[in-house]
Every structure is written in C-alpha cells, then in structure tokens.
Amino acid sequence: MLKINLKEIPESPGVYLFKGEKGEVLYVGKAKNLKNRLFYYVKGPLLSPKIQRLVETAEDLEYFLTQTEKEALLLEANFIKKYRPKYNVLLKDDKNYPLLRLGLQEEYPSLQIVRRRKKGDKALYFGPFTSTRGLREVLKLLSNIFPLRKCSLSEMKRRKTPCVYYQIKKCLAPCVKPISREEYQKLVNGVIEFFQGGGKKLAIKIREEIERLAENLEFERAAFLRDRLKDLENILEKQAVVLQEPVDLDFWLNQKTENKEYFIVLFIRHGYLYGFQTFDVKTPLEGSALKEVLLQFYLDGKIIPPEIYLPQEIEEIESLEEILTENAGYKIKLLIHPDSEEFVVLKQIAFKNLQEYILSEKRREKPWYSGLSEEIKKVLKLSKEPQRVEAIDLSQFYGEAKVGATVCFFEGEPDKNFYRRYNIKEAGRDDYSMLYEVLYRRLKRGLEEGTLPDLFLIDGGKGHLETALRVLEDLNITDLEVRAVAKNKKRQPEKVYIPGRKNPVFLPKYKEVFHFIGRVMEEAHRFAQTFAEKKKREQDLSGYLDKIKGIGPKRKEILLSNFKSLEDLRQAHLEKIAKLPGFNLKIAKTLKESLTQQSD
C-alpha cells in the first residue's frame, strides 16, 4: 500500500504518478497544490471504492513540479498518452476522420485527403469528414467542376505527357500544359468558396456564366459548365444547414452511466453540419471525464475550430483554452451551450445520435439488445419483451437424491445471485408433484420478495405446462408467463408448448431463440444435476457415519460440513480429523480404521 510523507511534498503546481509493484504507472494526476492534493489520498474523507483500490494497489509515488497550472495540465496529458495508465481516462475510439488539405503555398495547389493536421502547416484544411467514401464521392464530383491537379509534386516534375485525368477533363495538366496561375487560382478560389459554405453563391455565378457563354454562342463551353452546375447542385442537396451564421464550431454532449461515460461531438463548418463522432471512456475516478477527453481529442492532430461548445462548466477552462490556442495558432474559446433555438436543435440532434450510439454499444456487448428479446417475445407469443428469464429442472441420482433447481438469466446473461436449489421434501413422488412443489416454493418466495421473473421455462411437455399453470392459479399470479420446453433425443430444445395453443412451436427454425433457450435449459440441467450428485455423496457419507461407533449427531454434522464425500474423508490426514471440534486422536483413529475396512 502507498505511503506518502506529506512533509516532503512541496506546495507547488505539478503532476504526480502512482506506480505499482513492478514500476508500472497506475495513475497520472495533476494539482494546483501537490501537497494539498496528496493529503486527500492520505488523510482525506471517505474515499470512493475505485480510489481506495488505487491507493491500496500503488507502491510508489513520483512527482514533477511545474511553473503553472497550464504546464501541469499539458504534462499530465502527455504522460497519459505515453503510459496509458490503468486508472486514467483513455480514448478508445480515437480514430482520426479524414481532412482535406489544400496547399496554398504551392504553385499549383491540389486537394489531398489526410488524417492529421500538421502543427505549423500553413496549408488550408477542411473537415473533418465522417465518411471517407462520401468524401471521395464529393471530390469526384468536384473534379468535374474544379479540375485541379491530381499528381504529387514530385510526380508533377517528372511528367512529360498529360495523364488520363487530362484526357477525361478532370485536370488541366499544369505539369506539361501552359496555364496561367491566375486562371488556376480561379479554380482554387472556387474550391475554397465551396468548402467555406459558399456553394449556393457559386451555383449562381456558374449559372450567370452559362447565360453569358450562350449569348456569345460558346455552346460547347456552356454545355461543360451546365454539367458542372448539375454536379454542384447534387452536392448541395446533401448538405444540411443547421446555423444561419457561417461559423465554425464543435458541439459536445455527454452522458454518464455507472461504468462508462459516452460522448458525441458535432462538427459544424460554415453553418453546415459536416458530421459527428461518438466514443466512450471508462467512468473516471471522480467527476466527469470531459476535460481529459477534450485534451486527448484535440491534441491528436484534429482541426480545432475557434469555438467549442460544452454541456457543462469544467475546471481550469482558461488553461485549457491557452493550450488549444497554442496548438491551433489562433484564439480558441470554450463556451457553454446557449439557450437559443438553433442550439436547442443542435442539442436534440446530438442527443438522438448519442442515444443511438449507446444502444449500439449495448447491442455489441450483449446480443439481447440486438433484437433477441424482441424475437423471443414474437416466437413464444409473449405479451412483452422479457428481461428476466428463469428455468426449472428436476434431477435425481439413480432414483435417489431427488432435487429441483432454478436458474436465472438477466438480459441474456446468467445472474447467479438468483440461482436456487431445492430438496424434495417427500420421497417417492412423480415428476408432476415434484415440479409443483419446487415451482410453488420458488414463486411463493418470489411473491414475498418481489423477485418474480418475466418468463419461466419448464423442462417438459403439456402435462408439465398444466402443472405450472395450476401453481400460478393457486398462488393467484396473473402477470407471469410460463412455457414448457420439450427436448429431443439429443437433449436439445425442440418444441415449446404455449398456454391456449394446441400445436407447439418448433424451435430449430428460429436460430437465435433456439440457441438461447438451449443455453438456459442446459444451464438448469447442469445446476440441478450437480446438486443431485452432491446430495447423493452427502447421503452416502451420512449413512456411513450413522454406522460408526462414537460418531453421534453433533460429530456427524461437523464431518458433513468439512468433507463432501467418503473419498474426501478417506484421503484426509489423521491430524486434520483429530483437530476438528469435539474430536480427538482416538476417535479419529477409530474413524480411519472403519474407512479402511469399508474400502477393503
């Protein structure tokens, strides 16, 4: 466990690292005052379970002093990126969406798809675009309107003849053809105007140019521009205007759950919604992960817009603005969501897409959310989608040790807190009476505790279903649905009997439901069979102990609680038996001799 000598810690801004027994970095934190911050871990109020676990796991502390809080914030971000500590917030989905780079410093600029913005690069960047495929389609159409060069600078210098793009009129071939920089610059300006939200104005200009050419009888050139205009209008139809002002901003929204915090950021460029990005992080040790996520997101080569809108206030906002400003090369402002109508619409868009992302993540983690519960409802003719499903099975060991067991699945996964085992109280009973007893006991307790499932699966056929329905009637339960599952010779679920229906449902043709019910029934069978075998071993041991002189009810109970079977008792050392409460060496020897004779 970590021991900190607070007398040695300076009252200065800095970054601290908690390390494990092998020297690995477990957690990186920063503080305005290191001494006060570390005091919290040593003598502070009640720590959360996560922080308590961190302090108990850590074996060493290392810290670095900084001049300012801003330096500490940046150093913390760099250490997290370098060490990727277990207890820190880390972006899992930190992919970089494509950007468009226009190298204005080049003699004949070209558009390039890149993934990161180089720090200090004087080129013009557009984006991010959330679909590479969609972006390539846009560029394909734009190349008809603005035929900029496609080759690299090195290839351009080597080329002696025009490439195929010139032949299909998608490049003016400045590599070998004489073209004035003024004429080429008009194309570049058109691209800039388009990506800066001037697509509609550009369409008006092209339409006016077509009319002028037609008046001058330049029909070939007019027809070429007409096709360019058509392509441009196709692109404009797909663009969504969300803000009246042609501003660049990112709009953030988050939602926190017990284990994760989910984020979405909308990319607004020149008033148009370019797209959005979603991701999640594990729930941080304290508060929200928004500040850490912002740093990791924007310091990874992303385009940083002048305005970033956040769902709530965050600490050290001024330091964060300074870091982002230095990285972008222009002033960055972090603002809170305004209440204007346009931003309310943005929040609705963000919320809707964030909820869809959260649901898709749950679907990915659990098949229950990908339509399995809905299909179970449809196939088994249930009144609602089940969340909690229980199954019952009976078992016995060669006619002895008769038991029953129930298992529980919550949202498609075993919930062992609700597994139950039952000893059949009366011997010599048939399956129906044993089923009635076990199910009655389970459901009566469920009524008292409020733990009734949505669906109960019974191992058996029509008779077993009727028995289960009788239990529901006797207990006056009306909101629980039961189905009987009949198995084939391979012990696979084959038919499901439904109350009020003459013919059963044949399961194998419903693949997902078939596998789920098979899994539940197999688990119920395993659990019941294991219990029956255990009870048989205990009965054998109990019956044997009754015959041994000197082993009364109390000593028998102690032996049964310490040994599972006769074999366990045979293999036990003499000293271990002698040390049990109420035993001595003499009784232990008598027991061992009896075990040896029985074995012989």
Coordinates of C-alpha atoms in Angstrom, one line a residue:
M1 CA 0.0 0.0 0.0
L2 CA 1.2 3.5 -0.9
K3 CA 2.8 5.5 2.0
I4 CA 3.2 9.3 1.4
N5 CA 5.4 11.5 3.6
L6 CA 3.5 14.8 3.2
K7 CA 6.3 16.8 4.9
E8 CA 8.5 16.2 1.8
I9 CA 5.8 17.3 -0.7
P10 CA 6.1 20.9 -1.9
E11 CA 3.1 23.3 -2.1
S12 CA 3.6 23.8 -5.9
P13 CA 1.7 23.0 -9.1
G14 CA 2.8 19.7 -10.6
V15 CA 2.0 16.2 -11.8
Y16 CA 2.1 13.0 -9.7
L17 CA 2.4 9.4 -10.8
F18 CA 1.1 6.4 -8.7
K19 CA 3.2 3.3 -9.6
G20 CA 2.6 -0.4 -9.0
E21 CA 5.0 -3.0 -7.5
K22 CA 6.6 -3.6 -10.9
G23 CA 7.1 0.2 -11.6
E24 CA 4.2 0.4 -14.0
V25 CA 2.3 3.7 -13.9
L26 CA -1.2 3.2 -12.5
Y27 CA -2.5 6.7 -12.4
V28 CA -1.4 10.2 -13.5
G29 CA -2.8 13.2 -11.8
K30 CA -2.1 17.0 -11.6
A31 CA -2.6 19.6 -8.9
K32 CA -2.5 23.3 -8.3
N33 CA -1.0 22.4 -4.9
L34 CA 0.6 19.0 -4.8
K35 CA 0.8 18.8 -1.0
N36 CA -2.9 19.6 -0.6
R37 CA -3.9 17.2 -3.3
L38 CA -1.9 14.2 -2.0
F39 CA -3.2 15.0 1.5
Y40 CA -6.6 13.9 0.1
Y41 CA -5.3 10.4 -0.6
V42 CA -3.7 10.0 2.9
K43 CA -6.0 11.8 5.3
G44 CA -9.0 12.9 3.3
P45 CA -12.6 12.0 3.9
L46 CA -14.1 8.7 2.9
L47 CA -12.6 7.6 -0.5
S48 CA -14.7 6.1 -3.3
P49 CA -14.1 2.3 -3.8
K50 CA -12.1 3.0 -7.0
I51 CA -9.8 5.5 -5.4
Q52 CA -9.4 3.2 -2.3
R53 CA -8.4 0.4 -4.6
L54 CA -5.9 2.6 -6.4
V55 CA -4.3 3.7 -3.1
E56 CA -4.1 0.1 -1.9
T57 CA -2.6 -1.1 -5.2
A58 CA 0.0 1.6 -5.6
E59 CA 3.5 1.0 -4.1
D60 CA 5.4 4.2 -5.2
L61 CA 4.9 7.8 -5.9
E62 CA 6.8 10.1 -8.3
Y63 CA 6.0 13.8 -8.9
F64 CA 7.1 16.6 -11.3
L65 CA 7.0 20.3 -10.4
T66 CA 5.7 22.9 -13.0
Q67 CA 5.6 26.6 -13.1
T68 CA 1.9 27.0 -13.8
E69 CA -1.3 25.0 -13.8
K70 CA -1.3 25.1 -17.6
E71 CA 2.1 23.4 -17.7
A72 CA 0.8 20.7 -15.3
L73 CA -2.3 20.2 -17.4
L74 CA -0.3 19.7 -20.6
L75 CA 2.3 17.5 -18.8
E76 CA -0.5 15.3 -17.4
A77 CA -2.0 14.8 -20.9
N78 CA 1.5 13.9 -22.3
F79 CA 2.1 11.3 -19.5
I80 CA -1.4 9.8 -20.0
K81 CA -0.7 9.4 -23.7
K82 CA 2.8 7.9 -23.0
Y83 CA 2.0 5.5 -20.2
R84 CA -1.7 4.8 -20.8
P85 CA -2.3 4.2 -17.1
K86 CA -5.0 1.7 -15.9
Y87 CA -6.9 4.2 -13.7
N88 CA -6.9 7.2 -16.1
V89 CA -9.4 8.2 -18.7
L90 CA -8.3 6.9 -22.2
L91 CA -10.0 7.5 -25.5
K92 CA -10.6 4.1 -27.0
D93 CA -12.2 5.3 -30.2
D94 CA -9.6 8.0 -31.0
K95 CA -9.6 7.5 -34.8
N96 CA -8.9 10.5 -37.0
Y97 CA -11.6 11.2 -39.6
P98 CA -10.3 12.4 -43.0
L99 CA -9.4 16.0 -43.7
L100 CA -8.9 17.9 -46.9
R101 CA -5.6 19.7 -47.3
L102 CA -5.2 22.5 -49.8
G103 CA -1.5 23.6 -50.1
L104 CA -1.9 27.3 -50.8
Q105 CA 1.9 27.8 -50.7
E106 CA 2.3 25.6 -53.8
E107 CA 2.4 27.0 -57.3
Y108 CA -0.5 24.8 -58.4
P109 CA -2.3 23.7 -55.3
S110 CA -4.1 20.3 -55.1
L111 CA -6.6 18.7 -52.7
Q112 CA -5.3 15.9 -50.6
I113 CA -7.0 13.6 -48.2
V114 CA -5.1 13.4 -44.9
R115 CA -5.7 12.1 -41.4
R116 CA -3.9 14.6 -39.3
R117 CA -3.2 18.4 -39.4
K118 CA 0.5 19.0 -39.1
K119 CA 1.3 21.6 -36.4
G120 CA 2.6 24.8 -38.1
D121 CA 1.5 23.8 -41.6
K122 CA 0.3 26.9 -43.5
A123 CA -1.9 24.9 -45.8
L124 CA -5.7 25.3 -45.6
Y125 CA -7.6 22.4 -44.1
F126 CA -11.3 21.5 -44.4
G127 CA -13.2 19.0 -42.4
P128 CA -13.3 16.6 -40.6
F129 CA -15.5 14.4 -42.8
T130 CA -17.0 11.4 -41.1
S131 CA -17.2 9.2 -44.2
T132 CA -14.1 8.6 -46.4
R133 CA -16.3 7.0 -49.0
G134 CA -18.7 10.0 -49.1
L135 CA -15.7 12.4 -49.2
R136 CA -14.3 10.6 -52.3
E137 CA -17.7 10.9 -54.0
V138 CA -17.7 14.6 -53.3
L139 CA -14.2 15.0 -54.7
K140 CA -15.2 13.0 -57.7
L141 CA -18.0 15.4 -58.5
L142 CA -15.9 18.5 -57.6
S143 CA -13.2 17.4 -60.0
N144 CA -15.7 17.9 -62.8
I145 CA -16.3 21.5 -61.5
F146 CA -12.8 22.4 -60.4
P147 CA -10.2 20.2 -62.3
L148 CA -7.3 20.7 -60.0
R149 CA -4.1 18.6 -60.5
K150 CA -4.2 15.1 -59.0
C151 CA -0.5 14.1 -59.1
S152 CA 2.1 14.8 -56.3
L153 CA 4.7 17.5 -56.5
S154 CA 7.5 15.0 -57.3
E155 CA 5.4 13.3 -60.0
M156 CA 4.4 16.6 -61.5
K157 CA 8.1 17.5 -62.0
R158 CA 8.9 14.1 -63.7
R159 CA 5.9 14.0 -66.0
K160 CA 6.4 14.6 -69.8
T161 CA 2.9 14.0 -71.1
P162 CA -0.6 14.6 -69.6
C163 CA -2.2 11.7 -67.6
V164 CA -5.6 10.2 -68.0
Y165 CA -7.3 12.8 -65.8
Y166 CA -6.5 15.4 -68.5
Q167 CA -8.0 13.2 -71.2
I168 CA -11.3 12.8 -69.2
K169 CA -11.3 16.6 -68.5
K170 CA -10.7 16.3 -64.7
C171 CA -7.4 18.0 -64.7
L172 CA -5.9 21.0 -66.7
A173 CA -2.4 19.3 -66.7
P174 CA -0.4 22.2 -65.3
C175 CA 2.5 19.7 -65.2
V176 CA 3.0 19.9 -69.0
K177 CA 0.4 22.4 -70.4
P178 CA 0.8 26.2 -70.3
I179 CA -1.8 27.5 -67.9
S180 CA -1.6 30.9 -66.1
R181 CA -1.6 31.0 -62.4
E182 CA -4.4 33.5 -62.4
E183 CA -6.7 31.0 -64.3
Y184 CA -5.7 28.2 -62.0
Q185 CA -6.2 30.4 -59.0
K186 CA -9.9 30.9 -60.0
L187 CA -10.4 27.1 -59.6
V188 CA -8.7 27.1 -56.2
N189 CA -10.8 30.1 -55.1
G190 CA -13.9 28.1 -56.2
V191 CA -12.9 25.1 -54.1
I192 CA -12.3 27.4 -51.1
E193 CA -15.6 29.1 -51.6
F194 CA -17.4 25.8 -51.8
F195 CA -15.9 24.3 -48.6
Q196 CA -16.5 27.6 -46.8
G197 CA -20.2 27.4 -47.3
G198 CA -20.4 29.4 -50.5
G199 CA -21.8 26.6 -52.6
K200 CA -25.1 28.4 -53.4
K201 CA -23.3 31.6 -54.4
L202 CA -21.0 29.6 -56.5
A203 CA -24.0 28.0 -58.3
I204 CA -25.4 31.4 -59.1
K205 CA -22.1 32.5 -60.6
I206 CA -21.9 29.4 -62.8
R207 CA -25.5 29.9 -63.9
E208 CA -24.7 33.5 -64.9
E209 CA -21.5 32.4 -66.7
I210 CA -23.6 29.8 -68.7
E211 CA -26.0 32.5 -69.8
R212 CA -23.1 34.8 -70.9
L213 CA -21.5 32.0 -72.9
A214 CA -24.8 31.1 -74.6
E215 CA -25.3 34.7 -75.6
N216 CA -21.8 34.6 -77.2
L217 CA -22.6 31.4 -79.0
E218 CA -20.0 29.5 -77.0
F219 CA -22.2 26.4 -76.7
E220 CA -19.5 23.8 -76.0
R221 CA -18.1 25.7 -73.1
A222 CA -21.7 26.5 -71.8
A223 CA -22.6 22.8 -72.0
F224 CA -19.5 21.9 -70.0
L225 CA -20.4 24.4 -67.3
R226 CA -24.0 23.2 -67.3
D227 CA -22.8 19.7 -66.4
R228 CA -20.6 21.2 -63.7
L229 CA -23.6 23.1 -62.3
K230 CA -25.7 19.9 -62.2
D231 CA -22.9 18.1 -60.2
L232 CA -22.7 21.1 -57.8
E233 CA -26.5 21.1 -57.2
N234 CA -26.3 17.3 -56.4
I235 CA -23.7 18.0 -53.7
L236 CA -25.6 21.0 -52.2
E237 CA -28.8 18.8 -51.8
K238 CA -26.9 16.6 -49.4
Q239 CA -25.6 19.4 -47.2
A240 CA -27.6 20.3 -44.0
V241 CA -27.7 23.9 -42.8
V242 CA -28.0 24.0 -39.0
L243 CA -26.9 27.6 -38.2
Q244 CA -27.8 30.8 -40.0
E245 CA -24.4 32.3 -39.5
P246 CA -21.5 30.8 -41.4
V247 CA -19.5 29.9 -38.3
D248 CA -17.1 27.0 -37.4
L249 CA -17.7 25.2 -34.1
D250 CA -17.7 21.9 -32.4
F251 CA -20.7 21.0 -30.3
W252 CA -20.2 18.5 -27.4
L253 CA -22.7 16.4 -25.4
N254 CA -22.0 13.7 -22.9
Q255 CA -23.9 11.1 -20.8
K256 CA -22.6 9.3 -17.8
T257 CA -23.5 5.8 -16.6
E258 CA -22.2 3.6 -13.8
N259 CA -19.3 2.1 -15.8
K260 CA -18.9 4.4 -18.8
E261 CA -19.1 8.0 -20.0
Y262 CA -20.4 8.5 -23.5
F263 CA -19.5 11.5 -25.8
I264 CA -20.6 12.9 -29.1
V265 CA -19.2 15.9 -30.9
L266 CA -20.9 17.6 -33.9
F267 CA -18.7 19.2 -36.5
I268 CA -20.3 22.5 -37.7
R269 CA -18.4 24.2 -40.5
H270 CA -19.6 27.5 -42.0
G271 CA -23.0 26.8 -40.6
Y272 CA -23.2 23.3 -42.2
L273 CA -23.3 20.0 -40.2
Y274 CA -20.3 18.1 -41.6
G275 CA -20.9 15.1 -39.4
F276 CA -20.2 13.8 -35.9
Q277 CA -18.0 11.5 -33.9
T278 CA -19.0 9.3 -30.9
F279 CA -16.9 7.4 -28.4
D280 CA -16.8 6.3 -24.8
V281 CA -14.4 6.1 -21.9
K282 CA -14.5 4.2 -18.6
T283 CA -16.0 6.2 -15.8
P284 CA -13.3 8.4 -14.2
L285 CA -12.2 8.2 -10.6
E286 CA -14.0 11.5 -9.9
G287 CA -16.5 13.7 -11.7
S288 CA -16.8 13.9 -15.5
A289 CA -14.1 12.9 -18.0
L290 CA -14.9 15.9 -20.3
K291 CA -11.7 17.9 -19.7
E292 CA -9.4 14.9 -20.2
V293 CA -11.3 13.9 -23.3
L294 CA -11.1 17.4 -24.8
L295 CA -7.3 17.4 -24.4
Q296 CA -6.7 13.9 -25.8
F297 CA -9.1 14.6 -28.7
Y298 CA -7.7 17.9 -29.9
L299 CA -4.0 17.3 -29.2
D300 CA -4.1 14.4 -31.6
G301 CA -3.9 16.3 -34.9
K302 CA -7.6 17.3 -35.1
I303 CA -8.8 20.6 -36.6
I304 CA -9.7 22.9 -33.7
P305 CA -12.5 25.3 -34.6
P306 CA -12.5 28.8 -33.0
E307 CA -15.5 27.9 -30.8
I308 CA -16.1 24.7 -28.8
Y309 CA -19.4 24.4 -27.0
L310 CA -19.6 22.2 -23.9
P311 CA -22.6 20.8 -21.9
Q312 CA -21.3 22.0 -18.5
E313 CA -18.6 24.0 -16.8
I314 CA -15.2 22.4 -16.4
E315 CA -12.2 23.2 -14.2
E316 CA -9.2 25.1 -15.5
I317 CA -11.0 26.3 -18.5
E318 CA -8.7 29.2 -19.1
S319 CA -5.6 26.9 -19.0
L320 CA -7.3 24.6 -21.4
E321 CA -8.1 27.5 -23.8
E322 CA -4.5 28.6 -23.7
I323 CA -3.2 25.1 -24.6
L324 CA -5.7 24.7 -27.5
T325 CA -4.9 28.2 -28.8
E326 CA -1.2 27.5 -28.8
N327 CA -1.9 24.2 -30.7
A328 CA -4.2 25.8 -33.2
G329 CA -2.3 29.0 -33.9
Y330 CA -5.4 31.2 -33.3
K331 CA -7.8 32.1 -30.5
I332 CA -9.9 29.3 -29.2
K333 CA -13.0 29.9 -26.9
L334 CA -14.7 27.2 -24.7
L335 CA -18.3 28.1 -24.2
I336 CA -21.4 26.6 -22.6
H337 CA -24.4 25.6 -24.6
P338 CA -26.6 28.7 -25.2
D339 CA -30.4 28.6 -25.0
S340 CA -31.1 29.9 -28.5
E341 CA -33.4 28.0 -30.8
E342 CA -30.7 26.9 -33.2
F343 CA -28.6 25.4 -30.4
V344 CA -31.6 23.6 -28.9
V345 CA -32.0 21.9 -32.3
L346 CA -28.2 21.0 -32.2
K347 CA -28.7 19.5 -28.8
Q348 CA -31.6 17.4 -30.0
I349 CA -29.5 16.1 -32.9
A350 CA -26.6 15.3 -30.6
F351 CA -28.8 13.7 -28.0
K352 CA -30.6 11.5 -30.6
N353 CA -27.4 10.3 -32.1
L354 CA -25.7 9.7 -28.7
Q355 CA -28.6 7.6 -27.6
E356 CA -28.4 5.5 -30.7
Y357 CA -24.6 5.1 -30.1
I358 CA -25.2 4.0 -26.5
L359 CA -27.8 1.4 -27.7
S360 CA -25.5 0.1 -30.5
E361 CA -22.7 -0.4 -27.9
K362 CA -25.0 -2.3 -25.7
R363 CA -26.1 -4.4 -28.7
R364 CA -22.4 -5.1 -29.5
E365 CA -21.7 -6.1 -25.9
K366 CA -25.0 -8.1 -25.4
P367 CA -27.0 -9.9 -28.2
W368 CA -30.1 -9.2 -26.0
Y369 CA -30.1 -5.6 -27.3
S370 CA -29.6 -6.6 -31.0
G371 CA -33.2 -7.9 -31.2
L372 CA -33.0 -11.2 -29.3
S373 CA -35.5 -10.2 -26.6
E374 CA -37.9 -8.9 -29.3
E375 CA -37.6 -12.2 -31.2
I376 CA -38.2 -14.3 -28.1
K377 CA -41.4 -12.3 -27.5
K378 CA -42.5 -12.9 -31.1
V379 CA -41.7 -16.6 -31.2
L380 CA -43.0 -17.5 -27.7
K381 CA -46.1 -15.3 -28.1
L382 CA -45.3 -13.2 -25.0
S383 CA -47.2 -10.1 -24.1
K384 CA -43.9 -8.1 -23.6
E385 CA -40.2 -8.4 -24.2
P386 CA -38.7 -10.4 -21.2
Q387 CA -35.8 -9.1 -19.2
R388 CA -35.5 -11.8 -16.5
V389 CA -35.9 -15.4 -17.7
E390 CA -35.8 -18.3 -15.2
A391 CA -35.9 -22.1 -15.9
I392 CA -36.6 -25.1 -13.7
D393 CA -35.2 -28.6 -13.8
L394 CA -35.6 -31.7 -11.6
S395 CA -32.9 -34.3 -11.1
Q396 CA -32.1 -37.5 -9.2
F397 CA -29.2 -39.8 -8.8
Y398 CA -30.3 -43.3 -9.8
G399 CA -33.7 -42.9 -8.2
E400 CA -32.2 -41.3 -5.1
A401 CA -31.3 -37.7 -4.0
K402 CA -34.3 -36.1 -5.7
V403 CA -33.8 -32.4 -6.1
G404 CA -35.0 -29.4 -8.0
A405 CA -33.2 -26.3 -9.2
T406 CA -33.9 -22.9 -10.9
V407 CA -31.5 -20.7 -12.8
C408 CA -31.9 -17.1 -13.8
F409 CA -30.8 -15.1 -16.9
F410 CA -31.0 -11.3 -16.9
E411 CA -30.8 -9.6 -20.3
G412 CA -29.4 -12.8 -21.9
E413 CA -26.7 -13.5 -19.3
P414 CA -26.6 -15.7 -16.2
D415 CA -27.5 -14.0 -12.9
K416 CA -26.2 -16.4 -10.3
N417 CA -27.5 -14.4 -7.4
F418 CA -30.9 -15.8 -8.3
Y419 CA -29.9 -19.4 -8.7
R420 CA -31.9 -21.6 -6.2
R421 CA -31.6 -25.3 -5.1
Y422 CA -34.4 -27.3 -3.5
N423 CA -34.5 -30.6 -1.7
I424 CA -37.7 -32.5 -2.5
K425 CA -39.4 -32.9 0.9
E426 CA -41.4 -36.1 0.2
A427 CA -39.8 -39.2 -1.3
G428 CA -41.5 -41.4 -3.9
R429 CA -43.3 -38.7 -5.7
D430 CA -43.7 -38.4 -9.5
D431 CA -42.3 -35.6 -11.8
Y432 CA -45.5 -33.6 -11.7
S433 CA -45.8 -33.4 -8.0
M434 CA -42.1 -32.7 -7.6
L435 CA -42.4 -29.9 -10.2
Y436 CA -45.5 -28.5 -8.3
E437 CA -43.6 -28.5 -5.0
V438 CA -40.4 -26.8 -6.4
L439 CA -42.2 -24.2 -8.5
Y440 CA -44.7 -23.4 -5.7
R441 CA -41.9 -22.8 -3.2
R442 CA -40.0 -20.6 -5.8
L443 CA -42.9 -18.5 -6.8
K444 CA -44.3 -18.1 -3.3
R445 CA -40.9 -16.7 -2.1
G446 CA -40.8 -14.6 -5.2
L447 CA -44.2 -13.0 -4.4
E448 CA -42.9 -12.2 -0.8
E449 CA -39.6 -10.7 -2.1
G450 CA -40.9 -9.1 -5.3
T451 CA -38.5 -11.2 -7.4
L452 CA -40.8 -12.8 -10.0
P453 CA -39.2 -13.2 -13.4
D454 CA -40.9 -12.2 -16.7
L455 CA -40.8 -15.7 -18.2
F456 CA -40.5 -19.1 -16.6
L457 CA -39.3 -22.1 -18.8
I458 CA -40.4 -25.6 -17.7
D459 CA -38.5 -28.7 -18.7
G460 CA -41.2 -31.0 -20.1
G461 CA -44.4 -31.2 -22.2
K462 CA -48.1 -30.4 -22.0
G463 CA -48.5 -32.1 -18.6
H464 CA -45.7 -30.1 -17.1
L465 CA -47.1 -26.9 -18.5
E466 CA -50.5 -27.7 -17.0
T467 CA -48.9 -28.3 -13.6
A468 CA -47.1 -24.9 -13.8
L469 CA -50.4 -23.2 -14.7
R470 CA -52.0 -24.8 -11.7
V471 CA -49.3 -23.3 -9.4
L472 CA -49.9 -19.8 -10.9
E473 CA -53.6 -20.3 -10.3
D474 CA -53.1 -21.5 -6.7
L475 CA -50.9 -18.5 -5.9
N476 CA -53.1 -16.1 -7.8
I477 CA -50.3 -14.9 -10.1
T478 CA -51.5 -13.3 -13.3
D479 CA -48.5 -11.4 -14.7
L480 CA -46.0 -14.2 -15.1
E481 CA -45.8 -16.2 -18.4
V482 CA -44.7 -19.8 -18.5
R483 CA -43.7 -22.0 -21.4
A484 CA -42.8 -25.7 -21.5
V485 CA -39.7 -26.8 -23.4
A486 CA -39.7 -30.4 -24.8
K487 CA -36.3 -31.8 -25.8
N488 CA -35.4 -34.3 -28.4
K489 CA -33.2 -37.4 -28.0
K490 CA -30.1 -35.3 -28.2
R491 CA -31.4 -33.2 -25.2
Q492 CA -31.8 -30.2 -27.5
P493 CA -34.9 -28.0 -27.2
E494 CA -37.3 -29.0 -30.0
K495 CA -40.8 -27.8 -29.1
V496 CA -42.3 -25.1 -26.9
Y497 CA -45.8 -25.6 -25.6
I498 CA -47.7 -22.3 -25.1
P499 CA -50.9 -22.0 -22.9
G500 CA -54.1 -21.9 -25.0
R501 CA -52.4 -23.2 -28.2
K502 CA -53.0 -26.8 -29.4
N503 CA -49.8 -27.1 -31.5
P504 CA -46.3 -26.4 -30.1
V505 CA -43.8 -24.1 -31.7
F506 CA -40.9 -25.8 -33.4
L507 CA -37.8 -24.0 -32.2
P508 CA -34.9 -25.1 -34.6
K509 CA -36.2 -22.8 -37.4
Y510 CA -35.7 -19.8 -35.1
K511 CA -31.9 -20.0 -34.8
E512 CA -31.2 -17.2 -32.2
V513 CA -34.1 -18.2 -29.9
F514 CA -33.2 -21.9 -30.3
H515 CA -29.7 -21.3 -29.1
F516 CA -30.7 -19.0 -26.2
I517 CA -33.4 -21.4 -24.8
G518 CA -31.0 -24.3 -25.3
R519 CA -28.3 -22.5 -23.3
V520 CA -30.8 -21.7 -20.5
M521 CA -32.2 -25.2 -20.3
E522 CA -28.7 -26.8 -20.4
E523 CA -27.6 -24.5 -17.5
A524 CA -30.7 -25.5 -15.5
H525 CA -30.0 -29.2 -16.1
R526 CA -26.3 -28.8 -15.2
F527 CA -27.1 -26.9 -12.0
A528 CA -29.8 -29.5 -10.9
Q529 CA -27.6 -32.5 -11.8
T530 CA -24.6 -31.1 -9.9
F531 CA -26.8 -30.6 -6.8
A532 CA -28.2 -34.1 -7.1
E533 CA -24.7 -35.7 -7.3
K534 CA -23.6 -33.6 -4.3
K535 CA -26.6 -34.6 -2.3
K536 CA -26.0 -38.3 -3.1
R537 CA -22.4 -38.0 -1.9
E538 CA -23.6 -36.4 1.3
Q539 CA -26.3 -39.1 1.8
D540 CA -23.7 -41.8 1.3
L541 CA -21.4 -40.2 3.8
S542 CA -24.2 -39.5 6.2
G543 CA -25.5 -43.1 6.0
Y544 CA -22.0 -44.5 6.6
L545 CA -21.3 -42.3 9.6
D546 CA -24.5 -43.5 11.2
K547 CA -22.9 -47.0 11.5
I548 CA -19.7 -45.9 13.2
K549 CA -19.4 -46.2 17.0
G550 CA -18.6 -42.9 18.7
I551 CA -20.0 -40.7 15.9
G552 CA -23.1 -39.0 17.2
P553 CA -25.4 -36.4 15.6
K554 CA -23.1 -33.4 16.5
R555 CA -19.8 -35.1 15.3
K556 CA -21.7 -36.3 12.2
E557 CA -22.8 -32.7 11.4
I558 CA -19.2 -31.4 11.8
L559 CA -17.8 -34.1 9.5
L560 CA -20.5 -33.4 6.9
S561 CA -19.7 -29.7 6.9
N562 CA -16.0 -30.3 6.4
F563 CA -16.0 -33.3 3.9
K564 CA -18.0 -33.6 0.7
S565 CA -17.8 -37.4 0.3
L566 CA -16.5 -40.7 1.6
E567 CA -13.5 -40.3 -0.7
D568 CA -12.6 -36.8 0.8
L569 CA -12.8 -38.3 4.3
R570 CA -10.6 -41.3 3.3
Q571 CA -7.9 -39.0 2.0
A572 CA -7.9 -36.6 5.0
H573 CA -4.9 -36.8 7.3
L574 CA -5.5 -38.2 10.8
E575 CA -4.3 -35.0 12.4
K576 CA -6.8 -32.9 10.5
I577 CA -9.7 -35.1 11.7
A578 CA -8.4 -35.1 15.3
K579 CA -8.3 -31.2 15.3
L580 CA -12.0 -30.9 14.5
P581 CA -14.3 -29.6 17.3
G582 CA -15.4 -32.5 19.5
F583 CA -12.8 -34.9 18.1
N584 CA -9.5 -36.3 19.4
L585 CA -6.8 -38.7 18.2
K586 CA -8.6 -41.8 19.5
I587 CA -11.9 -41.0 17.7
A588 CA -10.0 -40.1 14.5
K589 CA -8.2 -43.4 14.6
T590 CA -11.5 -45.3 15.0
L591 CA -12.9 -43.5 12.1
K592 CA -9.9 -44.1 9.9
E593 CA -9.8 -47.8 10.7
S594 CA -13.5 -48.1 9.8
L595 CA -12.9 -46.3 6.5
T596 CA -10.0 -48.7 5.7
Q597 CA -12.2 -51.8 6.4
Q598 CA -15.0 -50.4 4.3
S599 CA -12.6 -49.8 1.4
D600 CA -11.2 -53.4 1.7

